[in-house]
PDB file of C-alpha atoms in Angstrom:
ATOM      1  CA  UNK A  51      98.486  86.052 106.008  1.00 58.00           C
ATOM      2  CA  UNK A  52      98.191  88.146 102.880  1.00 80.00           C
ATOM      3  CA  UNK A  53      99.310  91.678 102.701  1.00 95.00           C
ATOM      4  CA  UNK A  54      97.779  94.424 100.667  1.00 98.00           C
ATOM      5  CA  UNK A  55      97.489  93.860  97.400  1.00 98.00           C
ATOM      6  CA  UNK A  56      97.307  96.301  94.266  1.00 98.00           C
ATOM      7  CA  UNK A  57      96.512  95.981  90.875  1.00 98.00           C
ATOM      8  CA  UNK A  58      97.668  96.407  88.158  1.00 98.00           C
ATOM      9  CA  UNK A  59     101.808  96.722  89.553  1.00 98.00           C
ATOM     10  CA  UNK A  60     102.817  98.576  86.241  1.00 98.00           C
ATOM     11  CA  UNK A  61     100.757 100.620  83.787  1.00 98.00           C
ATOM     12  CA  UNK A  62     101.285 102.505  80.592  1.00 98.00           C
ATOM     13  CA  UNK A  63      98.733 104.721  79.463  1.00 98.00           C
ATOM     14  CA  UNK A  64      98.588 107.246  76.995  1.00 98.00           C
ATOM     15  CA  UNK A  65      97.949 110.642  77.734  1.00 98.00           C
ATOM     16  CA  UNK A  66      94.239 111.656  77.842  1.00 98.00           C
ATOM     17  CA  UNK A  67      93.434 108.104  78.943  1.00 98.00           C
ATOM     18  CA  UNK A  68      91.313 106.989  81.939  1.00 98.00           C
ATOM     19  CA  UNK A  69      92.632 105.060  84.331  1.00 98.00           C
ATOM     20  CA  UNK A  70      91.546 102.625  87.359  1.00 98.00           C
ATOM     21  CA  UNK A  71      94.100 101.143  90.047  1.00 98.00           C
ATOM     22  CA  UNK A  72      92.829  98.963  92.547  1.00 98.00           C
ATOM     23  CA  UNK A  73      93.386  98.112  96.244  1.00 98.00           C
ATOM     24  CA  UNK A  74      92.760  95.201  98.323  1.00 98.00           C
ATOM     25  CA  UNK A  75      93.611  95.751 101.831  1.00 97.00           C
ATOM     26  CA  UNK A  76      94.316  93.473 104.830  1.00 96.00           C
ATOM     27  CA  UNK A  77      90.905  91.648 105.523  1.00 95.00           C
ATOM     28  CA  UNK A  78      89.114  93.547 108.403  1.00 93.00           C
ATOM     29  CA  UNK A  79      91.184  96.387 107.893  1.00 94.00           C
ATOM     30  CA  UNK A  80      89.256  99.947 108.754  1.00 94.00           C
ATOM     31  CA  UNK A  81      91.206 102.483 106.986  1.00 94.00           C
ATOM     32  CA  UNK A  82      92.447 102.831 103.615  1.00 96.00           C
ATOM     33  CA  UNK A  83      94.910 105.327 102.608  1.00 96.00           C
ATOM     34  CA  UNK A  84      96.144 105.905  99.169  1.00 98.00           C
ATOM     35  CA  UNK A  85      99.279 108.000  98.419  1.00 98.00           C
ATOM     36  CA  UNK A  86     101.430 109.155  95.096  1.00 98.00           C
ATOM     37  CA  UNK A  87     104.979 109.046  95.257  1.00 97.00           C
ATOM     38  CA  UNK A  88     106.710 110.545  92.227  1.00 96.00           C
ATOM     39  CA  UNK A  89     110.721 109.543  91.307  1.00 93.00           C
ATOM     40  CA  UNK A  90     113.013 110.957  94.169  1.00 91.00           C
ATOM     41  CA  UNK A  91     110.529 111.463  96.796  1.00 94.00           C
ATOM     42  CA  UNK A  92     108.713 110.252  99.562  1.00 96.00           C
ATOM     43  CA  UNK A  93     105.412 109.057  99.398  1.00 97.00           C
ATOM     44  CA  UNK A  94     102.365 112.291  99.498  1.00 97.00           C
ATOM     45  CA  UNK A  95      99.120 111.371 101.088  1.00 96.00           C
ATOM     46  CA  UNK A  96      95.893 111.420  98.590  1.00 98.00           C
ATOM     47  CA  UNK A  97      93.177 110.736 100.249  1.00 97.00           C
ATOM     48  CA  UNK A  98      91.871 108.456 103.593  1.00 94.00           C
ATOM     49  CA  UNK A  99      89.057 106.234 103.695  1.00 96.00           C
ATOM     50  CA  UNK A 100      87.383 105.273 106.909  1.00 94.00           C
ATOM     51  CA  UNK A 101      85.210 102.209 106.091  1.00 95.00           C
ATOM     52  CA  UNK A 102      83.328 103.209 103.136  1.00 96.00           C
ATOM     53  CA  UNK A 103      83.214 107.586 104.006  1.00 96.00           C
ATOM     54  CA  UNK A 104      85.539 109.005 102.427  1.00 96.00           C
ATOM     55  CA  UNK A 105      87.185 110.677 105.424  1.00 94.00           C
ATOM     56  CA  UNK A 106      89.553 113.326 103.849  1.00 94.00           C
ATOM     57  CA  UNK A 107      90.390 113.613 100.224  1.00 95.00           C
ATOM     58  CA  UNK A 108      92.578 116.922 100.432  1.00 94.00           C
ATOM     59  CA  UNK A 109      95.448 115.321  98.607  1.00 96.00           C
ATOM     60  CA  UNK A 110      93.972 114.859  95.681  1.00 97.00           C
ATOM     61  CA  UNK A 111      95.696 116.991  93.164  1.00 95.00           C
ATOM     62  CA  UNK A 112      93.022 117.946  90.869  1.00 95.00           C
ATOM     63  CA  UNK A 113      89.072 116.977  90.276  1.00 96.00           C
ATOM     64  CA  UNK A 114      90.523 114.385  87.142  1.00 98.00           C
ATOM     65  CA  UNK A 115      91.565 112.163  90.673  1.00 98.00           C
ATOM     66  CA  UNK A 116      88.398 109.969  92.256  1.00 97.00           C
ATOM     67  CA  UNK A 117      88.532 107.467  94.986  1.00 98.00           C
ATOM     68  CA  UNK A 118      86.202 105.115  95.828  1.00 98.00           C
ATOM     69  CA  UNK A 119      85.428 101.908  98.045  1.00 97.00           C
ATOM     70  CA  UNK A 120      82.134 101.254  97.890  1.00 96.00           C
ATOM     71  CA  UNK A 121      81.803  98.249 100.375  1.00 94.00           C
ATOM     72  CA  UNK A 122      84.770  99.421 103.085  1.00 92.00           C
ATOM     73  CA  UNK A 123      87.115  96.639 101.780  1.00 95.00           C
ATOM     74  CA  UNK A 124      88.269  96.832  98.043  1.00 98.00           C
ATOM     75  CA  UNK A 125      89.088 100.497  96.884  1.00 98.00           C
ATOM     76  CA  UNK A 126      89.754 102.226  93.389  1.00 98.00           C
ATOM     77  CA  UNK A 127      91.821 105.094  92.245  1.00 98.00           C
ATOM     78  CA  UNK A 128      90.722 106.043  89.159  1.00 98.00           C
ATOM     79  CA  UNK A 129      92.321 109.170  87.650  1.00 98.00           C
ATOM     80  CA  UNK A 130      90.754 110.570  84.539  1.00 98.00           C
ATOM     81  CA  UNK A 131      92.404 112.373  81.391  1.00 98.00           C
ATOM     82  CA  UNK A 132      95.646 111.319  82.734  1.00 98.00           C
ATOM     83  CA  UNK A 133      98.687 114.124  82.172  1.00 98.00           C
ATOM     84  CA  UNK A 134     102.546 113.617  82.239  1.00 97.00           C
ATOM     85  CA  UNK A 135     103.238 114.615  85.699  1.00 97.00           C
ATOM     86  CA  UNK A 136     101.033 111.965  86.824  1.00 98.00           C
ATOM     87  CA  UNK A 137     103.213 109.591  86.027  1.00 98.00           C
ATOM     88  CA  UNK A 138     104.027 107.696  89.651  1.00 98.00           C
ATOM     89  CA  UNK A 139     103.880 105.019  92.172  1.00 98.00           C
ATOM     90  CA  UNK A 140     100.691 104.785  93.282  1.00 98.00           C
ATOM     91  CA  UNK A 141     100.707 103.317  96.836  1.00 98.00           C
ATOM     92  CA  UNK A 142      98.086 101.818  98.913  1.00 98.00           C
ATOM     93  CA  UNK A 143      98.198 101.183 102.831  1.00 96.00           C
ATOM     94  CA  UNK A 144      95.560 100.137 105.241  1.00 95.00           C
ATOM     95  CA  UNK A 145      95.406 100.148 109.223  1.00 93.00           C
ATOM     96  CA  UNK A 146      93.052  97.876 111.549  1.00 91.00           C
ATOM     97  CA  UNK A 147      92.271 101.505 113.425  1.00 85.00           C
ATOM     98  CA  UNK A 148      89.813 104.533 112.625  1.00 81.00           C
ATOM     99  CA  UNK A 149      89.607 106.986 114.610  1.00 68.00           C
ATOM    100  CA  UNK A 150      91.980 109.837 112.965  1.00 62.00           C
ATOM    101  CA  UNK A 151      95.098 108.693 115.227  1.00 62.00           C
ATOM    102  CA  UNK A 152      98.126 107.414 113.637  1.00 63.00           C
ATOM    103  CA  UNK A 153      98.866 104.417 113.533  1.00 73.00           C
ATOM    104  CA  UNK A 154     101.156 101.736 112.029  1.00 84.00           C
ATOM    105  CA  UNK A 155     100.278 101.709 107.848  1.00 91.00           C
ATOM    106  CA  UNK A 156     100.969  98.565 106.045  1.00 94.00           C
ATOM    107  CA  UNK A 157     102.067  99.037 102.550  1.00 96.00           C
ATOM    108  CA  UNK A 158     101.088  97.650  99.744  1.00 98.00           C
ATOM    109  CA  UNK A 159     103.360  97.132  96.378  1.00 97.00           C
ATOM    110  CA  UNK A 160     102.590  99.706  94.338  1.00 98.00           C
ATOM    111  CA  UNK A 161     101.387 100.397  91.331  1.00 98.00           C
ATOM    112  CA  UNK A 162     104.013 102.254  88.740  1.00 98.00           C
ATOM    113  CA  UNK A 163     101.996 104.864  86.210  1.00 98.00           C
ATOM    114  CA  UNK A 164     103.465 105.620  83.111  1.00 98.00           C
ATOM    115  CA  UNK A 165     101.824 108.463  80.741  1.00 98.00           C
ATOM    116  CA  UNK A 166     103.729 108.588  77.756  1.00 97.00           C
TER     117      UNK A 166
ATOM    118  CA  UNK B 263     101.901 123.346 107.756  1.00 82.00           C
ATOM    119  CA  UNK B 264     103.594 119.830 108.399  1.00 90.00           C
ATOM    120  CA  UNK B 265     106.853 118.698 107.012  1.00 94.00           C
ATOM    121  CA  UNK B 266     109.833 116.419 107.268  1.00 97.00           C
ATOM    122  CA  UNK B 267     112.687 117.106 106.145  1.00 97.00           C
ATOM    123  CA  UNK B 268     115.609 114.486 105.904  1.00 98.00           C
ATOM    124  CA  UNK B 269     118.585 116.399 104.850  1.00 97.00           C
ATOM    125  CA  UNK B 270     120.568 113.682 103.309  1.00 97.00           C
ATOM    126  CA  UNK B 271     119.867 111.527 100.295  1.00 97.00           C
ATOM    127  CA  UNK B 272     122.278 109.359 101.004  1.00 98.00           C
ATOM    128  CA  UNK B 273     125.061 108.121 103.566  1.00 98.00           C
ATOM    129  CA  UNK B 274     127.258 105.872 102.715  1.00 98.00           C
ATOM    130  CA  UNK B 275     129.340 104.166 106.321  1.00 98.00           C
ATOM    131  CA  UNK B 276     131.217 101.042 106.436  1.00 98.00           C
ATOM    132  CA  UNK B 277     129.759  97.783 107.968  1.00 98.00           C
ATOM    133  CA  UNK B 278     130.332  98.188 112.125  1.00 98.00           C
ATOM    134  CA  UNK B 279     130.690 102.051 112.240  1.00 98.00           C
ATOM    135  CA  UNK B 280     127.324 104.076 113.816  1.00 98.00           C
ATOM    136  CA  UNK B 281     124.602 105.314 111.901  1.00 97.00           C
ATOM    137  CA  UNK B 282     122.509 108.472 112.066  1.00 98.00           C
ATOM    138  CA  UNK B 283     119.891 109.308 109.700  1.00 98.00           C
ATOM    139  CA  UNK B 284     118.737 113.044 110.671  1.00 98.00           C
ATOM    140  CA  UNK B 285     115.266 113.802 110.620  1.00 98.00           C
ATOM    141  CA  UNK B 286     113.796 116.942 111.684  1.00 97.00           C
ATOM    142  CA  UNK B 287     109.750 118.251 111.628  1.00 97.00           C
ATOM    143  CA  UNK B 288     107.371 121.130 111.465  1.00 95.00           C
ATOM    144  CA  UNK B 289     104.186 120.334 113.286  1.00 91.00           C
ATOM    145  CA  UNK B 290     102.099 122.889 116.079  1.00 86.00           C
ATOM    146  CA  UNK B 291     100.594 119.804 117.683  1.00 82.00           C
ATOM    147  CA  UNK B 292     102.141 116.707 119.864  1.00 83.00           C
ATOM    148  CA  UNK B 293     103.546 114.828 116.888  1.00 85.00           C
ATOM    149  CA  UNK B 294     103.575 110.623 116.235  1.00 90.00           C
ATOM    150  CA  UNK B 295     106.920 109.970 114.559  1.00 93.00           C
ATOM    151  CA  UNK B 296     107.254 107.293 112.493  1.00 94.00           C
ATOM    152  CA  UNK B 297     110.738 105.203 110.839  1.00 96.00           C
ATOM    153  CA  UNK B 298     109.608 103.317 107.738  1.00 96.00           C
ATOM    154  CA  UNK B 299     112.240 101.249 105.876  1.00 97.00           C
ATOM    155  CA  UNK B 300     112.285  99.940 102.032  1.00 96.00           C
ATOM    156  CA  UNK B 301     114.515  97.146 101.713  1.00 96.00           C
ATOM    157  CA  UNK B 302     115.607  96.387  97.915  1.00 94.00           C
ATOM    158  CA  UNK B 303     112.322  95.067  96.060  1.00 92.00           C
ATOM    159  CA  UNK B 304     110.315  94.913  99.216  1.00 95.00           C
ATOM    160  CA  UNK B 305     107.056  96.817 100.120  1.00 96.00           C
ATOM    161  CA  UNK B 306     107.709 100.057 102.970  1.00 96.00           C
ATOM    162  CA  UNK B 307     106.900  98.560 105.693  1.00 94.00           C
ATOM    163  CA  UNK B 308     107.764  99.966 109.833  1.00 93.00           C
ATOM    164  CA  UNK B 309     110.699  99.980 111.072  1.00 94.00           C
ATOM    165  CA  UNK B 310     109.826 102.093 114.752  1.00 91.00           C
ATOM    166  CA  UNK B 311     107.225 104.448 115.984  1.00 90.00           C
ATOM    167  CA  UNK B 312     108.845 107.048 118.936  1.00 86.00           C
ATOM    168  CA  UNK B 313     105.582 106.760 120.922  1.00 79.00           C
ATOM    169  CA  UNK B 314     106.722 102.364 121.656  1.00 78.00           C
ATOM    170  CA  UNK B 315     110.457 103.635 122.302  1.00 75.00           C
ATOM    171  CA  UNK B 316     111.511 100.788 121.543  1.00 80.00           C
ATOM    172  CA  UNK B 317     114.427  99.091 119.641  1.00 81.00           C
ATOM    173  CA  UNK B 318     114.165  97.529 115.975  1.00 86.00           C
ATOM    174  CA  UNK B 319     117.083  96.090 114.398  1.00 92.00           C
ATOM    175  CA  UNK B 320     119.040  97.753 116.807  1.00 91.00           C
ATOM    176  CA  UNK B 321     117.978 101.400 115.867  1.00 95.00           C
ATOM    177  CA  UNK B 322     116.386 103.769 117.962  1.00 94.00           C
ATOM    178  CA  UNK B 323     114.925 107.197 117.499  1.00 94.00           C
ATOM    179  CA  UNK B 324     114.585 109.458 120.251  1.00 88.00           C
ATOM    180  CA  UNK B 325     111.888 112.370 119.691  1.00 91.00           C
ATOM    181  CA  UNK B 326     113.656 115.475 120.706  1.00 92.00           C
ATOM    182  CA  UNK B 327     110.696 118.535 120.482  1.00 89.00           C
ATOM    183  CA  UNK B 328     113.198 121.111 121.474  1.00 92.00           C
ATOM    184  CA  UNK B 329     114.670 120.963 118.289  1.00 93.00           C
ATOM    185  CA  UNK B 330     111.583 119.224 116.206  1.00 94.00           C
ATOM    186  CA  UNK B 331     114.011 116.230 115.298  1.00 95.00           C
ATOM    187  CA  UNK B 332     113.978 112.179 115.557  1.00 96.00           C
ATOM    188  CA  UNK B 333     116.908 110.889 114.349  1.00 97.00           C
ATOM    189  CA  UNK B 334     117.460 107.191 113.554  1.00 97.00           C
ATOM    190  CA  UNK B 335     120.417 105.757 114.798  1.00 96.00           C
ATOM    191  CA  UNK B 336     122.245 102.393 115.323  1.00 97.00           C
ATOM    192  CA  UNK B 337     125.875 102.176 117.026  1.00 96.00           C
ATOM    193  CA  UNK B 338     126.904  99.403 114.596  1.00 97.00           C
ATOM    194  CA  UNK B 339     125.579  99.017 110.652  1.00 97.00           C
ATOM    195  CA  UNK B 340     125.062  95.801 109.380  1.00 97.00           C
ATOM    196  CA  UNK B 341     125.461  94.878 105.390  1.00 97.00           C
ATOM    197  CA  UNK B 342     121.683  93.989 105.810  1.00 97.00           C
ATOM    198  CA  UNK B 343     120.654  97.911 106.663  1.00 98.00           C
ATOM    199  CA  UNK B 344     120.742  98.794 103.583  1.00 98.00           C
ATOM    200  CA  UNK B 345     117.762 100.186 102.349  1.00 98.00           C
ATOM    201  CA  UNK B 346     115.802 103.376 101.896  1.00 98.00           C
ATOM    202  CA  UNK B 347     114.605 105.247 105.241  1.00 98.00           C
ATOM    203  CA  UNK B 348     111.348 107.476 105.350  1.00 98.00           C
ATOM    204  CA  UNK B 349     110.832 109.363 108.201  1.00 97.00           C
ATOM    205  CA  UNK B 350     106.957 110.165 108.798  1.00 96.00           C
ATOM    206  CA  UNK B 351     104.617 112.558 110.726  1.00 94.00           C
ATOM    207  CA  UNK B 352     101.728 111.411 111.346  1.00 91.00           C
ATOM    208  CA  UNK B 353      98.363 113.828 111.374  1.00 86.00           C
ATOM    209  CA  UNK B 354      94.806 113.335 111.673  1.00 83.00           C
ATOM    210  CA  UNK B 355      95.635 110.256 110.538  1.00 81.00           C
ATOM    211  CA  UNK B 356      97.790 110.368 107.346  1.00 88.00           C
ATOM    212  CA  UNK B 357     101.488 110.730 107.009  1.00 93.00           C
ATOM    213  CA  UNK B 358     103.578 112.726 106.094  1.00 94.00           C
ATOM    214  CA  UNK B 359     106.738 111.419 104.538  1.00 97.00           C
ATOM    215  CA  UNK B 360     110.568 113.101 103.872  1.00 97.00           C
ATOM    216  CA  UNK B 361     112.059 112.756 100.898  1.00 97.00           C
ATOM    217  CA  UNK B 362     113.867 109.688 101.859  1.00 98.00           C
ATOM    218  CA  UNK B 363     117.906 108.848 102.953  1.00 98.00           C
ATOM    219  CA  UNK B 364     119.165 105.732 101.093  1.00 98.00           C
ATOM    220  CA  UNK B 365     121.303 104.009 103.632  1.00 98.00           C
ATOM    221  CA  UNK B 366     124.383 101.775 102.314  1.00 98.00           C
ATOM    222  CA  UNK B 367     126.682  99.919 104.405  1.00 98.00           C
ATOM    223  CA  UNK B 368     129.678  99.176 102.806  1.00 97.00           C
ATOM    224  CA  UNK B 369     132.106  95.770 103.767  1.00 93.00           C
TER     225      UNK B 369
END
């Protein structure tokens, strides 16, 4: 069946731009997770989404980052006023589970941020 | 706080010769340990959890909380390992990822 998808997979924007990355998880899928991983490291968690409730958003790195997903399938990143360092992979995952355990992730492709 | 640190960024062995990609943790709880693997232009996807103890690929990972580590290891590397290897901690849900340990397996 399909995986996780994400959209757009690359995207340039200038700095001071707004932008909106999108995530379509495995159908039925309960959480959502969304994480940044810059060049050279492993992937940092942003923020968790159980169903539509926003469970935890700790890892957002600054109020210019907003998640959303509205309906508890489809969910959006959108980052505001974007800055150099936010240049990333933006990485979506979703699990069939809630309940705060952990449990196996499956990964979607990516999405690559460039702020030039 | 939680970490995982994976000490090497890369390890280079020749096809047939063991494997052992270190990973050790900082967590107060019980900790779920994870092995994800990103093959060349492939999504991360699982490779092994330590709470299934079981054997993917022929790697194993035994959770040792004496000295906080779960190392990956495989008695015999294939060409086909080769890849990059997160090791993961998983909390209240999330994870939390090392830096990474590209594996390459050399003929």
């Amino acid at each position: 069946g399909a995986g996780v998808s994400q959209s757009p997979r690359y995207k340039v924007a200038k700095r001071g731009q707004d932008v909106a990355l999108r995530c379509d998880p495995i159908s039925g899928h309960v959480s959502l997770f969304w994480y940044q991983q810059a060049l050279g490291q492993g992937p940092e968690f942003l923020t968790y989404f159980q169903n539509e409730a926003q469970l935890d958003k700790s890892g957002l790195p600054s109020d210019r980052f907003f998640a959303e997903r509205p309906e508890g399938s489809v969910s959006t990143l959108k980052i505001q006023r974007t800055q150099q360092e936010d240049s990333a992979v933006y990485l979506c995952a979703s699990s069939p589970f809630g309940g705060g355990g952990s449990q196996e992730q499956y990964f979607g492709p990516g999405t690559r941020l460039t702020v030039t | 706080a939680q970490r995982v640190t994976q000490p090497e960024k890369l390890l280079s062995v020749f096809k047939g010769a063991p494997v052992e990609l270190k990973c050790n943790y900082s967590y107060s709880g019980s900790p779920e340990l994870f092995w994800y693997v990103q093959y060349s232009r492939q999504r991360l996807q699982l490779l092994l959890r330590h709470i299934s103890r079981e054997s993917i690929k022929g790697f194993t990972a035994d959770l040792n909380k004496g000295e906080t580590s779960f190392h990956l290891k495989k008695p015999f590397a294939q060409e086909e390992d080769s890849a990059m290897y997160y090791c993961a901690l998983g909390t209240a849900g999330k994870l939390v990822f090392g830096a990474g340990t590209i594996l390459r397996v050399k003929s």
